Short mmCIF file of C-alpha atoms in Angstrom, two decimals:
data_model
loop_
_atom_site.label_atom_id
_atom_site.label_comp_id
_atom_site.label_asym_id
_atom_site.label_seq_id
_atom_site.Cartn_x
_atom_site.Cartn_y
_atom_site.Cartn_z
CA ASP A 108 10.08 4.56 20.62
CA ALA A 109 9.71 6.59 17.89
CA GLY A 110 9.14 3.87 15.22
CA VAL A 111 10.68 3.37 11.88
CA ILE A 112 12.01 6.87 11.04
CA GLN A 113 12.13 7.47 6.91
CA SER A 114 13.36 10.42 5.24
CA PRO A 115 12.46 12.58 3.31
CA ARG A 116 9.03 12.03 3.50
CA HIS A 117 8.55 13.70 -0.20
CA GLU A 118 10.90 13.74 -2.59
CA VAL A 119 10.60 15.47 -6.08
CA THR A 120 13.70 14.85 -8.68
CA GLU A 121 14.15 15.24 -12.37
CA MET A 122 15.48 12.14 -14.61
CA GLY A 123 19.00 10.98 -14.20
CA GLN A 124 19.58 12.51 -10.82
CA GLU A 125 20.93 10.37 -8.11
CA VAL A 126 17.87 9.91 -5.01
CA THR A 127 19.18 8.86 -1.81
CA LEU A 128 16.39 8.01 0.71
CA ARG A 129 17.13 7.50 4.44
CA CYS A 130 15.70 4.92 7.16
CA LYS A 131 16.83 4.63 10.74
CA PRO A 132 15.01 0.86 12.19
CA ILE A 133 13.53 0.61 15.80
CA SER A 134 16.87 0.07 18.30
CA GLY A 135 17.26 -3.68 19.22
CA HIS A 136 15.62 -4.91 15.67
CA ASP A 137 18.40 -6.93 13.68
CA TYR A 138 16.57 -6.93 10.70
CA LEU A 139 15.58 -4.00 8.01
CA PHE A 140 13.72 -4.46 4.71
CA TRP A 141 12.90 -2.13 1.76
CA TYR A 142 9.69 -2.37 0.19
CA ARG A 143 8.05 -0.30 -2.79
CA GLN A 144 4.64 0.05 -3.45
CA THR A 145 3.16 1.20 -6.64
CA MET A 146 -0.59 0.96 -7.90
CA MET A 147 0.59 -1.38 -10.57
CA ARG A 148 2.55 -3.72 -9.10
CA GLY A 149 1.91 -3.17 -5.17
CA LEU A 150 4.03 -3.87 -2.27
CA GLU A 151 7.36 -5.00 -2.89
CA LEU A 152 10.20 -6.32 -1.06
CA LEU A 153 13.33 -5.04 -2.82
CA ILE A 154 15.93 -5.97 -0.06
CA TYR A 155 16.89 -7.10 3.40
CA PHE A 156 19.51 -6.72 5.99
CA ASN A 157 20.40 -9.02 8.90
CA ASN A 158 22.68 -7.07 11.62
CA ASN A 159 23.77 -4.87 8.72
CA VAL A 160 24.43 -7.64 6.44
CA PRO A 161 22.64 -8.05 2.75
CA ILE A 162 20.61 -11.15 3.08
CA ASP A 163 18.38 -11.43 -0.12
CA ASP A 164 18.72 -8.30 -2.71
CA SER A 165 16.68 -10.46 -5.59
CA GLY A 166 13.88 -7.84 -5.58
CA MET A 167 16.11 -4.97 -6.41
CA PRO A 168 15.19 -4.28 -10.20
CA GLU A 169 18.06 -2.75 -11.93
CA ASP A 170 21.59 -2.14 -11.00
CA ARG A 171 20.85 1.58 -10.61
CA PHE A 172 19.48 0.84 -7.17
CA SER A 173 21.74 0.01 -4.35
CA ALA A 174 21.35 -0.15 -0.62
CA LYS A 175 23.53 0.42 2.52
CA MET A 176 23.09 -0.70 6.08
CA PRO A 177 26.76 0.69 7.44
CA ASN A 178 25.12 -0.02 10.82
CA ALA A 179 22.60 -0.82 12.90
CA SER A 180 20.56 2.75 13.50
CA PHE A 181 20.64 3.70 9.75
CA SER A 182 20.38 2.43 5.93
CA THR A 183 20.08 4.35 2.88
CA LEU A 184 18.23 3.20 -0.71
CA LYS A 185 20.26 4.69 -3.65
CA ILE A 186 18.74 5.54 -7.40
CA GLN A 187 21.32 6.51 -9.61
CA PRO A 188 20.34 7.47 -12.57
CA SER A 189 16.33 7.82 -11.46
CA GLU A 190 14.09 7.29 -14.32
CA PRO A 191 10.19 7.95 -14.33
CA ARG A 192 9.28 4.32 -13.37
CA ASP A 193 11.17 4.47 -10.19
CA SER A 194 7.98 6.71 -8.68
CA ALA A 195 6.42 5.10 -5.96
CA VAL A 196 6.17 5.07 -2.14
CA TYR A 197 9.49 3.75 -0.86
CA PHE A 198 9.04 2.04 2.68
CA CYS A 199 11.67 0.31 5.28
CA ALA A 200 10.34 -1.90 8.03
CA SER A 201 12.31 -3.59 11.02
CA SER A 202 11.90 -6.33 13.16
CA PRO A 203 13.75 -8.33 15.94
CA ARG A 204 13.14 -11.58 13.79
CA THR A 205 11.77 -12.47 10.89
CA VAL A 206 9.68 -15.60 12.25
CA GLY A 207 6.86 -15.10 14.71
CA TYR A 208 6.80 -11.45 14.90
CA GLY A 209 5.24 -8.46 13.01
CA TYR A 210 7.35 -6.16 10.95
CA THR A 211 6.94 -2.38 11.83
CA PHE A 212 7.00 0.12 8.75
CA GLY A 213 8.09 3.52 8.15
CA SER A 214 5.73 6.39 6.71
CA GLY A 215 7.41 6.10 3.52
CA THR A 216 8.94 7.95 1.01
CA ARG A 217 6.89 9.29 -1.86
CA LEU A 218 9.29 9.62 -4.64
CA THR A 219 8.42 11.15 -7.93
CA VAL A 220 10.58 11.05 -10.59
CA VAL A 221 10.15 13.84 -13.60
CA ASP B 289 0.63 -18.76 -7.48
CA ALA B 290 -0.80 -17.08 -4.68
CA LYS B 291 -0.87 -18.39 -1.51
CA THR B 292 -3.70 -16.97 0.21
CA THR B 293 -7.53 -15.90 -1.65
CA GLN B 294 -9.08 -12.64 -0.19
CA PRO B 295 -12.25 -10.74 -1.47
CA THR B 296 -10.86 -7.66 -3.05
CA SER B 297 -13.80 -5.44 -1.16
CA MET B 298 -15.95 -5.79 2.07
CA ASP B 299 -18.30 -3.08 3.65
CA CYS B 300 -19.07 -2.84 7.73
CA ALA B 301 -21.07 -0.77 9.85
CA GLU B 302 -19.86 1.39 11.77
CA GLY B 303 -19.92 -0.54 15.63
CA ARG B 304 -20.56 -3.83 14.00
CA ALA B 305 -17.80 -6.58 13.88
CA ALA B 306 -15.89 -6.67 10.66
CA ASN B 307 -14.92 -10.46 9.63
CA LEU B 308 -11.99 -10.58 7.36
CA PRO B 309 -11.93 -13.85 5.71
CA CYS B 310 -8.74 -15.51 4.03
CA ASN B 311 -8.72 -18.78 2.32
CA HIS B 312 -5.01 -20.40 2.56
CA SER B 313 -6.46 -24.33 1.12
CA THR B 314 -2.30 -24.61 0.29
CA ILE B 315 -0.95 -23.93 3.94
CA SER B 316 2.14 -25.90 5.69
CA GLY B 317 2.64 -26.88 8.71
CA ASN B 318 5.39 -24.40 9.50
CA GLU B 319 3.56 -21.41 7.78
CA TYR B 320 2.20 -18.68 9.88
CA VAL B 321 -0.82 -16.68 9.26
CA TYR B 322 -0.36 -13.03 9.13
CA TRP B 323 -2.09 -10.20 9.26
CA TYR B 324 -1.39 -6.19 8.42
CA ARG B 325 -3.78 -3.22 7.38
CA GLN B 326 -2.66 0.05 5.57
CA ILE B 327 -4.75 2.97 6.30
CA HIS B 328 -4.50 5.26 3.24
CA SER B 329 -0.73 7.03 2.61
CA GLN B 330 0.71 4.85 5.90
CA GLY B 331 3.14 2.59 6.03
CA PRO B 332 1.71 -1.37 6.51
CA GLN B 333 0.62 -2.16 10.54
CA TYR B 334 0.72 -5.51 11.68
CA ILE B 335 -1.92 -6.89 13.14
CA ILE B 336 -2.36 -10.15 14.38
CA HIS B 337 -0.47 -13.78 13.21
CA GLY B 338 -0.65 -17.14 14.52
CA LEU B 339 -0.24 -21.01 13.92
CA LYS B 340 -2.88 -23.14 14.66
CA ASN B 341 -4.40 -21.64 17.45
CA ASN B 342 -7.01 -18.78 17.98
CA GLU B 343 -5.23 -15.44 18.55
CA THR B 344 -6.50 -12.33 20.38
CA ASN B 345 -4.97 -8.91 21.22
CA GLU B 346 -6.19 -5.28 21.68
CA MET B 347 -6.45 -4.99 18.25
CA ALA B 348 -8.11 -8.01 16.59
CA SER B 349 -8.96 -11.76 17.16
CA LEU B 350 -7.73 -14.16 14.56
CA ILE B 351 -9.69 -17.63 14.01
CA ILE B 352 -7.99 -20.33 12.20
CA THR B 353 -9.88 -23.59 10.97
CA GLU B 354 -8.75 -26.94 12.31
CA ASP B 355 -7.64 -28.22 9.13
CA ARG B 356 -5.49 -24.60 8.69
CA LYS B 357 -6.95 -24.14 5.05
CA SER B 358 -8.52 -20.84 6.06
CA SER B 359 -9.32 -18.24 8.93
CA THR B 360 -11.19 -15.22 9.64
CA LEU B 361 -9.87 -11.54 11.23
CA ILE B 362 -12.21 -10.48 13.56
CA LEU B 363 -12.35 -6.28 14.38
CA PRO B 364 -15.17 -6.77 17.19
CA HIS B 365 -16.23 -2.82 17.14
CA ALA B 366 -15.22 -1.50 13.80
CA THR B 367 -14.86 2.82 13.74
CA LEU B 368 -14.32 4.65 10.97
CA ARG B 369 -10.25 4.36 11.50
CA ASP B 370 -10.38 1.03 10.56
CA THR B 371 -11.01 2.17 6.96
CA ALA B 372 -7.60 0.24 4.94
CA VAL B 373 -7.07 -2.46 3.05
CA TYR B 374 -6.03 -5.84 5.21
CA TYR B 375 -3.66 -7.85 3.79
CA CYS B 376 -3.72 -11.97 5.30
CA ILE B 377 -0.16 -13.60 4.51
CA VAL B 378 1.53 -16.88 5.23
CA LYS B 379 4.82 -17.23 5.99
CA SER B 380 7.13 -20.23 7.05
CA ASN B 381 8.82 -20.26 10.17
CA PHE B 382 12.06 -20.39 8.25
CA GLY B 383 13.77 -16.91 8.38
CA ASN B 384 14.70 -16.67 5.01
CA GLU B 385 11.08 -16.42 3.78
CA LYS B 386 10.10 -13.19 2.63
CA LEU B 387 6.69 -11.40 3.84
CA THR B 388 4.85 -11.10 0.30
CA PHE B 389 1.77 -9.03 -0.06
CA GLY B 390 -1.25 -9.86 -2.07
CA THR B 391 -3.63 -7.55 -2.79
CA GLY B 392 -5.90 -7.63 0.09
CA THR B 393 -9.34 -6.79 0.89
CA ARG B 394 -10.37 -2.95 0.76
CA LEU B 395 -12.65 -2.88 4.05
CA THR B 396 -14.41 0.19 4.09
CA ILE B 397 -16.36 1.45 7.49
CA ILE B 398 -20.21 2.51 7.12
CA PRO B 399 -21.19 5.73 9.18
#
């Protein structure tokens, strides 16, 4: 099992550019979560999916952020346009269910917007 | 309001047992206690969870008090690789509640 796979590991982009982060969950896991981590705010849940359907996106900071899960093996988090305050580490996690089971996190994407 | 309270930091000698406390005095009957850790520059790693009974797995033991108002994560023989931030989280068994991370305890294993 390769675990949760995120790409790219690092992304440096200029303010105003579109950024797309990618995640491949563990096969068979019905839940997928996107988290963001900064020094100031810690780990924050942005959005999560169940069976490819977005369930709760209340953590998405602004309309500039969007997430999709076109199939069970792939999800994207897009920021358009990006701003310097979006600089953070973005983690994807998956789980077979939300209760009584741990989430498996990916290695994260470190995003720097200059 | 935070559901859990943890010390900001702790040190433990290598080879000794690391005991990480967590207070969750407002825990309700349907809430589990979860522990995760985050080693520097890595994603959080699930360690263990429990409802009311003590639990043990290959990584750690979780001791939950009888009134469930506090718990202790025990790493029986700490190694330098156990240096990390440890998060104690309470979460209900209703599926729509989010896994919310606090600030955790920064555990440093001393050689």
